[in-house]
XYZ file of C-alpha atoms in Angstrom:
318
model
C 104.623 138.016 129.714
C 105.260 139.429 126.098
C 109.305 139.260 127.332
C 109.242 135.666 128.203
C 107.378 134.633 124.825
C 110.183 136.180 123.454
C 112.744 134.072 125.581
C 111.142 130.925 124.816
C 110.673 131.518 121.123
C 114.158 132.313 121.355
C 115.092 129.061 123.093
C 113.354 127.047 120.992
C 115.123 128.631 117.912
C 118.649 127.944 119.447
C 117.503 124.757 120.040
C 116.664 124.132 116.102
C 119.649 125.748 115.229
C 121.882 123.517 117.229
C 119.686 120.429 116.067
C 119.937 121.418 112.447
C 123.665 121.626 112.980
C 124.184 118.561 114.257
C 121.945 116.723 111.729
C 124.673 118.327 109.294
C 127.750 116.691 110.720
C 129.312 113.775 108.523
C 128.980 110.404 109.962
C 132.740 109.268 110.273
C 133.250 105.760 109.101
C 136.521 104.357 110.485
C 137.786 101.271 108.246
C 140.694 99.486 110.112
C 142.545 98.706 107.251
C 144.565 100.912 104.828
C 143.070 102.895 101.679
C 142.593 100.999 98.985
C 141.883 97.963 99.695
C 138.776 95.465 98.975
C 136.926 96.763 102.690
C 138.038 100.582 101.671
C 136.502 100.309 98.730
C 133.096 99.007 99.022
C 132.964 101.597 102.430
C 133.853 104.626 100.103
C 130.505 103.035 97.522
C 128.174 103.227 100.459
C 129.851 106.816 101.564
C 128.827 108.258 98.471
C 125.991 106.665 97.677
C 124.731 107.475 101.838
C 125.552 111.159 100.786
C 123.612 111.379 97.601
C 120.169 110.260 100.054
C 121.541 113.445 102.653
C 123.785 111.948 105.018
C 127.338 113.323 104.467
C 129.956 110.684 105.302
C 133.615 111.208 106.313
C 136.022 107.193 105.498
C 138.863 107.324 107.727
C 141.308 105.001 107.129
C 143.098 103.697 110.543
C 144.655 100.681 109.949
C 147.777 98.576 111.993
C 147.731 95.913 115.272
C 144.692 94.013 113.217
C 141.906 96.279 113.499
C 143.119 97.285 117.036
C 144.168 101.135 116.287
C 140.481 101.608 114.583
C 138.082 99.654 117.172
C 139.775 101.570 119.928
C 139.186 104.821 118.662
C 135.992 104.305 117.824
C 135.354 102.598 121.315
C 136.856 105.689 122.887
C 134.767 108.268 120.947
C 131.490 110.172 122.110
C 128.503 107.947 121.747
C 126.372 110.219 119.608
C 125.973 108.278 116.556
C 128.657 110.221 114.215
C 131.689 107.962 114.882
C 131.105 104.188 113.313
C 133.263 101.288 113.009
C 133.701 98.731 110.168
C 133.965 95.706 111.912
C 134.636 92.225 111.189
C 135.328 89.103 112.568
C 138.974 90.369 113.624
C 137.789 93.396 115.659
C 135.248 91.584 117.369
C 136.414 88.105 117.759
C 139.338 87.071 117.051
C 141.809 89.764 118.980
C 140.676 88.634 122.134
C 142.431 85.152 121.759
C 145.352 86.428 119.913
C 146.238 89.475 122.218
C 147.349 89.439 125.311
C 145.133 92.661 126.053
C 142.906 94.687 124.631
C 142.657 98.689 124.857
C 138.449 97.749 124.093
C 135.996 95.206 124.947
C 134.156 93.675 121.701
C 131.380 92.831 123.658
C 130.692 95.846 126.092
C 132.557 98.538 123.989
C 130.458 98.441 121.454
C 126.379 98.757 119.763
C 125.530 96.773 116.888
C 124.003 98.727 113.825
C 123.863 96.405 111.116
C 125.768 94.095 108.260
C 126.901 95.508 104.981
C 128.366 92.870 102.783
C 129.815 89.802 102.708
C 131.629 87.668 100.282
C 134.014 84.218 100.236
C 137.803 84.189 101.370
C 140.123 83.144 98.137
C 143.669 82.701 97.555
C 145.288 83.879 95.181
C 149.123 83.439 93.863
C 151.232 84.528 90.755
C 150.866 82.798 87.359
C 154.983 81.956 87.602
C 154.212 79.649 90.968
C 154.775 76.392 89.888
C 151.065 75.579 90.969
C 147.858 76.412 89.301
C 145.472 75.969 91.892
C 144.490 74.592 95.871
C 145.058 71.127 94.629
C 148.756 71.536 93.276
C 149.818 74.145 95.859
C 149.497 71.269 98.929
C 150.960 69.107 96.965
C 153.565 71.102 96.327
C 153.838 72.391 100.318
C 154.088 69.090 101.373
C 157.410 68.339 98.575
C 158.561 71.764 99.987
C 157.470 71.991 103.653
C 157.911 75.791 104.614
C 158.814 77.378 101.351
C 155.819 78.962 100.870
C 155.362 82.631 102.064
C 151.824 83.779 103.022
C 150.582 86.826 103.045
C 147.301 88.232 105.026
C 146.125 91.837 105.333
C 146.166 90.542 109.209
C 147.285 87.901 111.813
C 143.155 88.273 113.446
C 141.497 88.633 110.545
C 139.717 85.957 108.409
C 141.154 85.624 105.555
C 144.690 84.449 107.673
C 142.315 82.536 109.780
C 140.993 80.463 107.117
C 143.708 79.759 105.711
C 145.269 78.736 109.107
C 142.753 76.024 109.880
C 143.138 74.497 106.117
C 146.442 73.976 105.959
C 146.233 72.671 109.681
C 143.605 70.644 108.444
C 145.192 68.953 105.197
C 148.871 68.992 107.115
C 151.202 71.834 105.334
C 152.472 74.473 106.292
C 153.508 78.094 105.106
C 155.196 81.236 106.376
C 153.059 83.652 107.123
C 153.791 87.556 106.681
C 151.089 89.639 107.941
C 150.501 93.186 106.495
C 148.146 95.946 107.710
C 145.447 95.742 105.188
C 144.950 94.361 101.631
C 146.585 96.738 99.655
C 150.323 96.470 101.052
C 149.868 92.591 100.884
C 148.688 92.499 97.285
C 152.157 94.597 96.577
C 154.192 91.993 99.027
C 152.651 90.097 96.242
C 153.440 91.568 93.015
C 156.876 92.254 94.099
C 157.555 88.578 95.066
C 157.567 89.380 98.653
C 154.625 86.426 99.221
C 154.022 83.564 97.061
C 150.091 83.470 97.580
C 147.924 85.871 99.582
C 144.257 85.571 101.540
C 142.121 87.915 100.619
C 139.033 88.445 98.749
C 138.484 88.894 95.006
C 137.340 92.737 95.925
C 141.248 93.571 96.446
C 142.211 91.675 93.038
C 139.668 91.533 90.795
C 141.315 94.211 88.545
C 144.699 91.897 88.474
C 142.577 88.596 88.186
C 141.133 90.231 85.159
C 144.528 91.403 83.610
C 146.602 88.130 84.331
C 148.704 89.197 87.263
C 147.080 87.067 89.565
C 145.598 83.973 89.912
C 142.600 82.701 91.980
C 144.116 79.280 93.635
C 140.756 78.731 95.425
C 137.440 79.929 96.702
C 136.070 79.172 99.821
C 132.629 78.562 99.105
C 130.180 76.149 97.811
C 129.729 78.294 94.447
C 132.136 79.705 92.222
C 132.155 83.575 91.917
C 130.955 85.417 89.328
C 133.310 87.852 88.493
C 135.897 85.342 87.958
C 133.843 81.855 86.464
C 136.430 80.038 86.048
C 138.608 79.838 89.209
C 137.530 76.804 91.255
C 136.246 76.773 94.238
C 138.130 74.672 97.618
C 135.155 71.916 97.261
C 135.840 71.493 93.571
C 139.054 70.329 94.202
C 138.141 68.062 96.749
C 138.159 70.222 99.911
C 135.173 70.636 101.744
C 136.165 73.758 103.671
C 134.194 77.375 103.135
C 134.935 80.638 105.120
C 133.297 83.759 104.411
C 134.190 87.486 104.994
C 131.773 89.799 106.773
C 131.495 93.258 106.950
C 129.376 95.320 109.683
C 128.997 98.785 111.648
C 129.458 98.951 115.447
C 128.973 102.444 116.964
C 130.249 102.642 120.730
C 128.233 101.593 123.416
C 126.203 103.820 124.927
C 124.764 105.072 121.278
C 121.329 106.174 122.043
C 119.003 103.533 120.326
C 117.138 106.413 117.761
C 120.539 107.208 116.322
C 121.444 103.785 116.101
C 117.958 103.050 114.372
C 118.385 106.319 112.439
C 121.528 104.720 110.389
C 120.435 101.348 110.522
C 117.899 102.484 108.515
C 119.979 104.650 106.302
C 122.208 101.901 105.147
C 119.723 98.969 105.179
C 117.951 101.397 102.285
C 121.107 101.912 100.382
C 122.437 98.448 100.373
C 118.797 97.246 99.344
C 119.036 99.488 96.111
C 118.954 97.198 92.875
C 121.919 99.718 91.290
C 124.004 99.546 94.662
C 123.801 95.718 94.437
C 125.086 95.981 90.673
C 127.896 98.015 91.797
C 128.864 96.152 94.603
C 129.455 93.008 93.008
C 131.186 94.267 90.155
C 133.373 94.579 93.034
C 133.164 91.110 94.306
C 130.898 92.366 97.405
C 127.585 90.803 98.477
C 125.513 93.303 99.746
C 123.579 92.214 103.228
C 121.993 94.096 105.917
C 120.206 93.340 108.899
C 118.925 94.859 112.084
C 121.189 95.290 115.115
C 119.579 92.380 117.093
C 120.227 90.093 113.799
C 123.852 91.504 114.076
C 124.770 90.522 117.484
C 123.618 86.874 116.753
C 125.525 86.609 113.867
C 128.240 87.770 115.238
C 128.142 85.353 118.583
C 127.730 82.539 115.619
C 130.724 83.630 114.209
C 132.585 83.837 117.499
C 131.438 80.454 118.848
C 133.171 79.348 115.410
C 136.184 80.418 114.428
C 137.518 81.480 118.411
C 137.873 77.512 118.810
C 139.511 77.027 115.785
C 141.938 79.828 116.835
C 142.384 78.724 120.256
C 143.334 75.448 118.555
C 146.289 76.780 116.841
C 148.116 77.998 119.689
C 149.508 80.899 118.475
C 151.398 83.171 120.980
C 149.924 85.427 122.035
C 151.033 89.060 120.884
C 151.479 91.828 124.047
Protein backbone atom coordinates (compact mmCIF):
# COMPACT_ATOMS: atom_id res chain seq x y z
CA UNK A 1 0.00 0.00 0.00
CA UNK A 2 2.87 2.33 1.35
CA UNK A 3 4.66 1.36 -2.35
CA UNK A 4 1.82 2.51 -4.42
CA UNK A 5 1.42 5.93 -2.39
CA UNK A 6 4.73 6.28 -3.41
CA UNK A 7 3.94 5.58 -7.21
CA UNK A 8 1.17 7.89 -7.29
CA UNK A 9 2.84 10.71 -5.45
CA UNK A 10 5.38 10.09 -7.90
CA UNK A 11 3.00 10.33 -10.86
CA UNK A 12 1.47 13.17 -9.84
CA UNK A 13 4.91 14.96 -9.47
CA UNK A 14 5.92 14.01 -13.13
CA UNK A 15 2.81 15.18 -14.03
CA UNK A 16 3.54 18.86 -12.44
CA UNK A 17 6.80 18.75 -13.72
CA UNK A 18 5.79 18.22 -17.28
CA UNK A 19 2.86 20.84 -16.74
CA UNK A 20 5.21 23.39 -15.29
CA UNK A 21 7.36 22.82 -18.33
CA UNK A 22 5.06 23.35 -20.72
CA UNK A 23 3.53 26.47 -19.07
CA UNK A 24 7.28 27.69 -19.66
CA UNK A 25 7.42 27.34 -23.41
CA UNK A 26 7.30 30.74 -25.46
CA UNK A 27 4.21 31.29 -27.37
CA UNK A 28 5.57 31.61 -31.06
CA UNK A 29 3.98 34.46 -32.89
CA UNK A 30 4.41 34.01 -36.66
CA UNK A 31 4.02 37.54 -38.54
CA UNK A 32 3.77 36.89 -42.37
CA UNK A 33 5.56 39.73 -43.34
CA UNK A 34 9.29 40.62 -43.07
CA UNK A 35 11.07 42.26 -39.86
CA UNK A 36 10.63 45.55 -39.60
CA UNK A 37 7.84 46.55 -40.81
CA UNK A 38 4.58 48.48 -39.38
CA UNK A 39 2.78 44.64 -38.41
CA UNK A 40 6.47 43.49 -37.02
CA UNK A 41 6.61 46.14 -35.01
CA UNK A 42 3.55 46.58 -33.04
CA UNK A 43 3.79 42.32 -32.69
CA UNK A 44 7.37 42.70 -31.11
CA UNK A 45 5.36 45.74 -28.44
CA UNK A 46 2.85 43.15 -27.40
CA UNK A 47 5.83 40.32 -27.26
CA UNK A 48 7.50 42.19 -24.72
CA UNK A 49 5.05 43.71 -23.02
CA UNK A 50 3.09 39.74 -22.91
CA UNK A 51 6.53 38.70 -21.35
CA UNK A 52 6.85 41.29 -18.68
CA UNK A 53 2.99 39.80 -17.28
CA UNK A 54 4.88 35.91 -17.57
CA UNK A 55 4.22 34.69 -20.87
CA UNK A 56 7.52 34.43 -22.83
CA UNK A 57 6.95 35.10 -26.54
CA UNK A 58 9.08 33.96 -29.51
CA UNK A 59 8.14 36.76 -33.24
CA UNK A 60 9.00 34.79 -36.14
CA UNK A 61 9.14 36.52 -39.09
CA UNK A 62 7.89 34.30 -42.27
CA UNK A 63 7.03 36.39 -44.87
CA UNK A 64 6.62 35.76 -49.09
CA UNK A 65 3.40 34.37 -51.45
CA UNK A 66 1.15 37.12 -49.34
CA UNK A 67 0.90 35.69 -46.04
CA UNK A 68 0.82 32.15 -47.61
CA UNK A 69 4.38 30.76 -46.25
CA UNK A 70 3.20 31.97 -42.52
CA UNK A 71 -0.66 30.80 -42.42
CA UNK A 72 0.50 27.44 -43.66
CA UNK A 73 2.89 26.81 -41.13
CA UNK A 74 0.97 27.80 -38.57
CA UNK A 75 -2.04 25.73 -40.04
CA UNK A 76 0.30 22.77 -40.15
CA UNK A 77 1.61 23.06 -36.55
CA UNK A 78 0.44 21.08 -33.32
CA UNK A 79 -2.71 22.56 -31.96
CA UNK A 80 -1.55 23.19 -28.42
CA UNK A 81 -1.82 26.80 -28.13
CA UNK A 82 2.10 27.77 -28.55
CA UNK A 83 2.11 28.38 -32.34
CA UNK A 84 -0.15 31.70 -33.31
CA UNK A 85 -0.69 33.49 -36.42
CA UNK A 86 -0.97 37.25 -37.18
CA UNK A 87 -3.60 37.35 -39.49
CA UNK A 88 -5.26 39.80 -41.58
CA UNK A 89 -7.54 40.27 -44.17
CA UNK A 90 -4.93 38.70 -46.77
CA UNK A 91 -4.45 35.38 -44.91
CA UNK A 92 -7.93 34.88 -44.35
CA UNK A 93 -9.75 36.38 -47.18
CA UNK A 94 -8.40 37.52 -49.83
CA UNK A 95 -5.90 34.46 -51.03
CA UNK A 96 -8.67 32.37 -51.70
CA UNK A 97 -9.83 34.52 -54.76
CA UNK A 98 -6.43 35.41 -55.86
CA UNK A 99 -4.79 31.85 -55.74
CA UNK A 100 -5.45 29.24 -57.62
CA UNK A 101 -4.91 26.91 -54.43
CA UNK A 102 -4.27 27.06 -51.17
CA UNK A 103 -1.80 24.76 -48.99
CA UNK A 104 -4.65 25.91 -45.87
CA UNK A 105 -8.21 26.53 -45.48
CA UNK A 106 -8.99 30.10 -43.77
CA UNK A 107 -12.05 28.88 -42.60
CA UNK A 108 -11.44 25.23 -41.27
CA UNK A 109 -7.61 25.60 -40.72
CA UNK A 110 -7.87 27.81 -38.30
CA UNK A 111 -9.39 29.08 -34.34
CA UNK A 112 -10.04 32.57 -33.77
CA UNK A 113 -8.34 34.15 -30.59
CA UNK A 114 -8.86 37.68 -30.81
CA UNK A 115 -8.08 41.32 -32.61
CA UNK A 116 -5.06 43.36 -31.76
CA UNK A 117 -5.05 46.62 -33.59
CA UNK A 118 -6.23 48.30 -36.30
CA UNK A 119 -5.56 51.48 -38.07
CA UNK A 120 -6.45 53.33 -41.73
CA UNK A 121 -4.67 52.37 -45.13
CA UNK A 122 -2.63 55.67 -46.50
CA UNK A 123 -0.55 56.39 -49.38
CA UNK A 124 2.22 57.79 -49.32
CA UNK A 125 4.78 59.14 -52.19
CA UNK A 126 8.10 61.20 -52.34
CA UNK A 127 8.14 65.00 -51.87
CA UNK A 128 9.94 65.23 -55.66
CA UNK A 129 6.49 63.58 -57.29
CA UNK A 130 5.07 66.21 -59.07
CA UNK A 131 1.83 65.73 -56.86
CA UNK A 132 1.17 66.71 -53.34
CA UNK A 133 -1.65 64.75 -52.48
CA UNK A 134 -4.85 62.09 -53.65
CA UNK A 135 -6.34 64.97 -55.49
CA UNK A 136 -3.27 65.90 -57.81
CA UNK A 137 -1.95 62.33 -58.14
CA UNK A 138 -5.39 61.23 -60.32
CA UNK A 139 -5.15 64.03 -61.98
CA UNK A 140 -1.96 63.52 -62.84
CA UNK A 141 -2.60 59.45 -63.65
CA UNK A 142 -5.14 60.29 -65.87
CA UNK A 143 -2.47 63.06 -68.03
CA UNK A 144 -0.05 60.06 -67.64
CA UNK A 145 -2.10 56.82 -67.81
CA UNK A 146 0.34 54.00 -66.52
CA UNK A 147 3.34 55.94 -65.40
CA UNK A 148 2.82 55.52 -62.05
CA UNK A 149 4.53 52.58 -60.18
CA UNK A 150 2.78 51.16 -57.07
CA UNK A 151 4.09 49.54 -54.52
CA UNK A 152 2.24 47.12 -51.80
CA UNK A 153 3.85 44.97 -49.12
CA UNK A 154 1.37 42.35 -51.03
CA UNK A 155 -0.85 41.53 -54.10
CA UNK A 156 -3.77 39.95 -51.12
CA UNK A 157 -3.30 42.23 -48.70
CA UNK A 158 -5.29 45.45 -47.97
CA UNK A 159 -3.45 48.05 -48.39
CA UNK A 160 -3.01 46.87 -52.49
CA UNK A 161 -6.63 46.08 -52.23
CA UNK A 162 -7.71 49.44 -51.40
CA UNK A 163 -5.96 51.00 -53.49
CA UNK A 164 -7.15 48.65 -56.33
CA UNK A 165 -10.83 49.43 -55.95
CA UNK A 166 -10.05 53.43 -55.85
CA UNK A 167 -8.35 53.83 -58.71
CA UNK A 168 -10.93 51.35 -60.38
CA UNK A 169 -13.36 53.48 -58.93
CA UNK A 170 -12.19 57.12 -60.04
CA UNK A 171 -10.76 55.47 -63.57
CA UNK A 172 -6.68 55.48 -63.41
CA UNK A 173 -4.53 53.28 -63.38
CA UNK A 174 -0.95 52.38 -61.98
CA UNK A 175 1.67 49.64 -62.12
CA UNK A 176 1.71 47.74 -59.41
CA UNK A 177 4.99 46.06 -57.86
CA UNK A 178 4.25 43.90 -55.03
CA UNK A 179 6.91 43.26 -52.29
CA UNK A 180 6.86 40.78 -49.38
CA UNK A 181 6.16 43.04 -46.53
CA UNK A 182 6.42 46.79 -45.72
CA UNK A 183 9.85 47.22 -45.19
CA UNK A 184 11.33 46.16 -48.75
CA UNK A 185 8.49 48.35 -50.32
CA UNK A 186 9.23 51.46 -48.29
CA UNK A 187 13.04 50.95 -49.76
CA UNK A 188 11.47 50.24 -53.50
CA UNK A 189 10.42 53.60 -52.36
CA UNK A 190 13.26 55.57 -51.22
CA UNK A 191 15.33 54.28 -53.95
CA UNK A 192 12.84 55.40 -56.68
CA UNK A 193 11.88 51.92 -57.41
CA UNK A 194 7.86 53.00 -56.75
CA UNK A 195 6.47 56.34 -57.05
CA UNK A 196 3.82 55.96 -54.12
CA UNK A 197 3.31 52.99 -51.79
CA UNK A 198 0.07 51.49 -49.63
CA UNK A 199 0.77 51.04 -46.44
CA UNK A 200 0.06 52.36 -43.11
CA UNK A 201 1.61 55.31 -41.26
CA UNK A 202 3.15 52.51 -38.67
CA UNK A 203 5.84 51.62 -41.53
CA UNK A 204 6.57 55.51 -42.19
CA UNK A 205 5.89 57.50 -39.53
CA UNK A 206 9.65 58.00 -38.77
CA UNK A 207 10.14 59.27 -42.63
CA UNK A 208 6.74 61.26 -42.53
CA UNK A 209 8.26 62.98 -39.59
CA UNK A 210 11.75 63.67 -41.21
CA UNK A 211 10.47 64.78 -44.77
CA UNK A 212 11.22 61.72 -46.83
CA UNK A 213 7.83 60.88 -47.35
CA UNK A 214 4.69 62.22 -47.86
CA UNK A 215 1.16 61.13 -46.77
CA UNK A 216 -0.95 61.52 -50.25
CA UNK A 217 -4.10 60.30 -48.41
CA UNK A 218 -5.82 58.59 -45.55
CA UNK A 219 -8.47 56.33 -45.83
CA UNK A 220 -10.65 57.27 -43.16
CA UNK A 221 -13.22 59.64 -42.03
CA UNK A 222 -10.61 61.38 -39.51
CA UNK A 223 -7.27 62.52 -40.01
CA UNK A 224 -4.50 60.74 -37.95
CA UNK A 225 -2.88 61.98 -35.23
CA UNK A 226 0.54 61.40 -35.61
CA UNK A 227 0.61 63.18 -38.79
CA UNK A 228 -2.36 66.28 -38.46
CA UNK A 229 -1.86 67.59 -41.33
CA UNK A 230 -2.02 65.00 -44.17
CA UNK A 231 -5.59 64.86 -45.50
CA UNK A 232 -7.64 62.34 -45.43
CA UNK A 233 -9.36 60.57 -49.08
CA UNK A 234 -12.87 62.33 -48.00
CA UNK A 235 -11.19 65.69 -47.60
CA UNK A 236 -10.31 65.76 -50.96
CA UNK A 237 -13.48 64.79 -52.20
CA UNK A 238 -13.33 60.96 -52.10
CA UNK A 239 -15.62 59.19 -50.08
CA UNK A 240 -13.71 55.91 -49.88
CA UNK A 241 -12.21 54.46 -46.29
CA UNK A 242 -10.39 51.06 -45.84
CA UNK A 243 -8.95 50.02 -42.71
CA UNK A 244 -6.13 47.56 -41.70
CA UNK A 245 -6.76 44.84 -39.14
CA UNK A 246 -4.66 42.87 -37.21
CA UNK A 247 -5.68 39.46 -35.32
CA UNK A 248 -4.38 35.97 -33.86
CA UNK A 249 -5.59 32.65 -35.34
CA UNK A 250 -4.15 29.52 -33.65
CA UNK A 251 -4.84 26.21 -35.75
CA UNK A 252 -7.89 24.48 -35.52
CA UNK A 253 -8.24 22.03 -33.24
CA UNK A 254 -6.71 24.48 -30.30
CA UNK A 255 -8.35 23.25 -27.23
CA UNK A 256 -10.82 26.10 -26.18
CA UNK A 257 -8.91 26.77 -22.41
CA UNK A 258 -5.72 27.57 -24.27
CA UNK A 259 -7.40 29.56 -26.67
CA UNK A 260 -9.27 31.42 -23.72
CA UNK A 261 -5.98 31.35 -21.78
CA UNK A 262 -4.31 33.93 -24.46
CA UNK A 263 -7.31 35.59 -25.35
CA UNK A 264 -7.22 36.70 -22.11
CA UNK A 265 -3.57 37.44 -21.97
CA UNK A 266 -3.61 39.87 -24.79
CA UNK A 267 -7.11 41.39 -24.32
CA UNK A 268 -5.31 42.57 -20.75
CA UNK A 269 -2.26 43.91 -22.41
CA UNK A 270 -3.81 45.74 -25.24
CA UNK A 271 -6.38 47.26 -22.62
CA UNK A 272 -3.35 48.83 -20.64
CA UNK A 273 -3.59 52.78 -20.73
CA UNK A 274 0.57 52.80 -21.31
CA UNK A 275 0.29 50.02 -24.13
CA UNK A 276 -2.34 52.22 -25.85
CA UNK A 277 0.20 55.29 -25.56
CA UNK A 278 2.79 53.25 -27.12
CA UNK A 279 0.93 51.85 -29.73
CA UNK A 280 -0.18 54.86 -31.31
CA UNK A 281 2.92 56.62 -31.15
CA UNK A 282 3.23 54.00 -33.64
CA UNK A 283 0.21 54.75 -35.65
CA UNK A 284 -1.60 51.45 -34.18
CA UNK A 285 -5.10 51.37 -32.67
CA UNK A 286 -5.19 48.98 -30.13
CA UNK A 287 -8.56 46.59 -30.24
CA UNK A 288 -9.36 43.32 -28.86
CA UNK A 289 -12.21 41.18 -28.76
CA UNK A 290 -13.29 37.68 -27.96
CA UNK A 291 -12.91 34.87 -30.50
CA UNK A 292 -16.69 34.72 -31.33
CA UNK A 293 -16.46 38.72 -31.98
CA UNK A 294 -13.44 37.74 -34.24
CA UNK A 295 -14.99 35.36 -36.55
CA UNK A 296 -17.86 37.90 -37.27
CA UNK A 297 -15.67 40.49 -38.02
CA UNK A 298 -13.83 38.71 -40.03
CA UNK A 299 -16.94 37.14 -42.24
CA UNK A 300 -17.85 41.14 -42.42
CA UNK A 301 -14.72 41.76 -43.81
CA UNK A 302 -14.84 38.85 -46.22
CA UNK A 303 -18.40 39.48 -47.46
CA UNK A 304 -16.66 42.99 -48.33
CA UNK A 305 -13.71 43.26 -49.88
CA UNK A 306 -13.86 39.31 -51.66
CA UNK A 307 -16.51 41.06 -54.10
CA UNK A 308 -14.58 43.88 -54.70
CA UNK A 309 -11.66 41.51 -55.54
CA UNK A 310 -13.59 39.18 -57.54
CA UNK A 311 -14.52 42.35 -59.44
CA UNK A 312 -11.12 43.10 -60.58
CA UNK A 313 -10.39 40.04 -62.32
CA UNK A 314 -7.08 39.54 -61.56
CA UNK A 315 -5.45 36.21 -62.70
CA UNK A 316 -5.25 34.13 -60.70
CA UNK A 317 -1.63 33.20 -59.36
CA UNK A 318 -0.82 29.05 -59.30
Amino acid sequence: MAFLKFITRALIGLSLVAGAAHAQQPLRLVVPFAAGGGTDQYVRLLASELAKKGTPVIVENKPGASGIVAADYVARAKPDGLTVLVSSLGTLASNTVLFEKLPYDPKKDFAPVTQIAYQPAIVVGRPDLPYRNIKEMVAHAKANPGKINRGSPGEAILTNLAPLSFEKTVGISTTHVPFNGDSPAIQGLLSGTIDIDGTSITSVLSLVQSGKLRVLGVMDGRRLPQVPDAPTFKEQGFDFEALLWYSLSAPSGTPNDAVMRLNKAVNEVIADPAFVTRARAMGMEPRGSTPQELAKFVQTEHDRWVPVLQSLNLPKQH
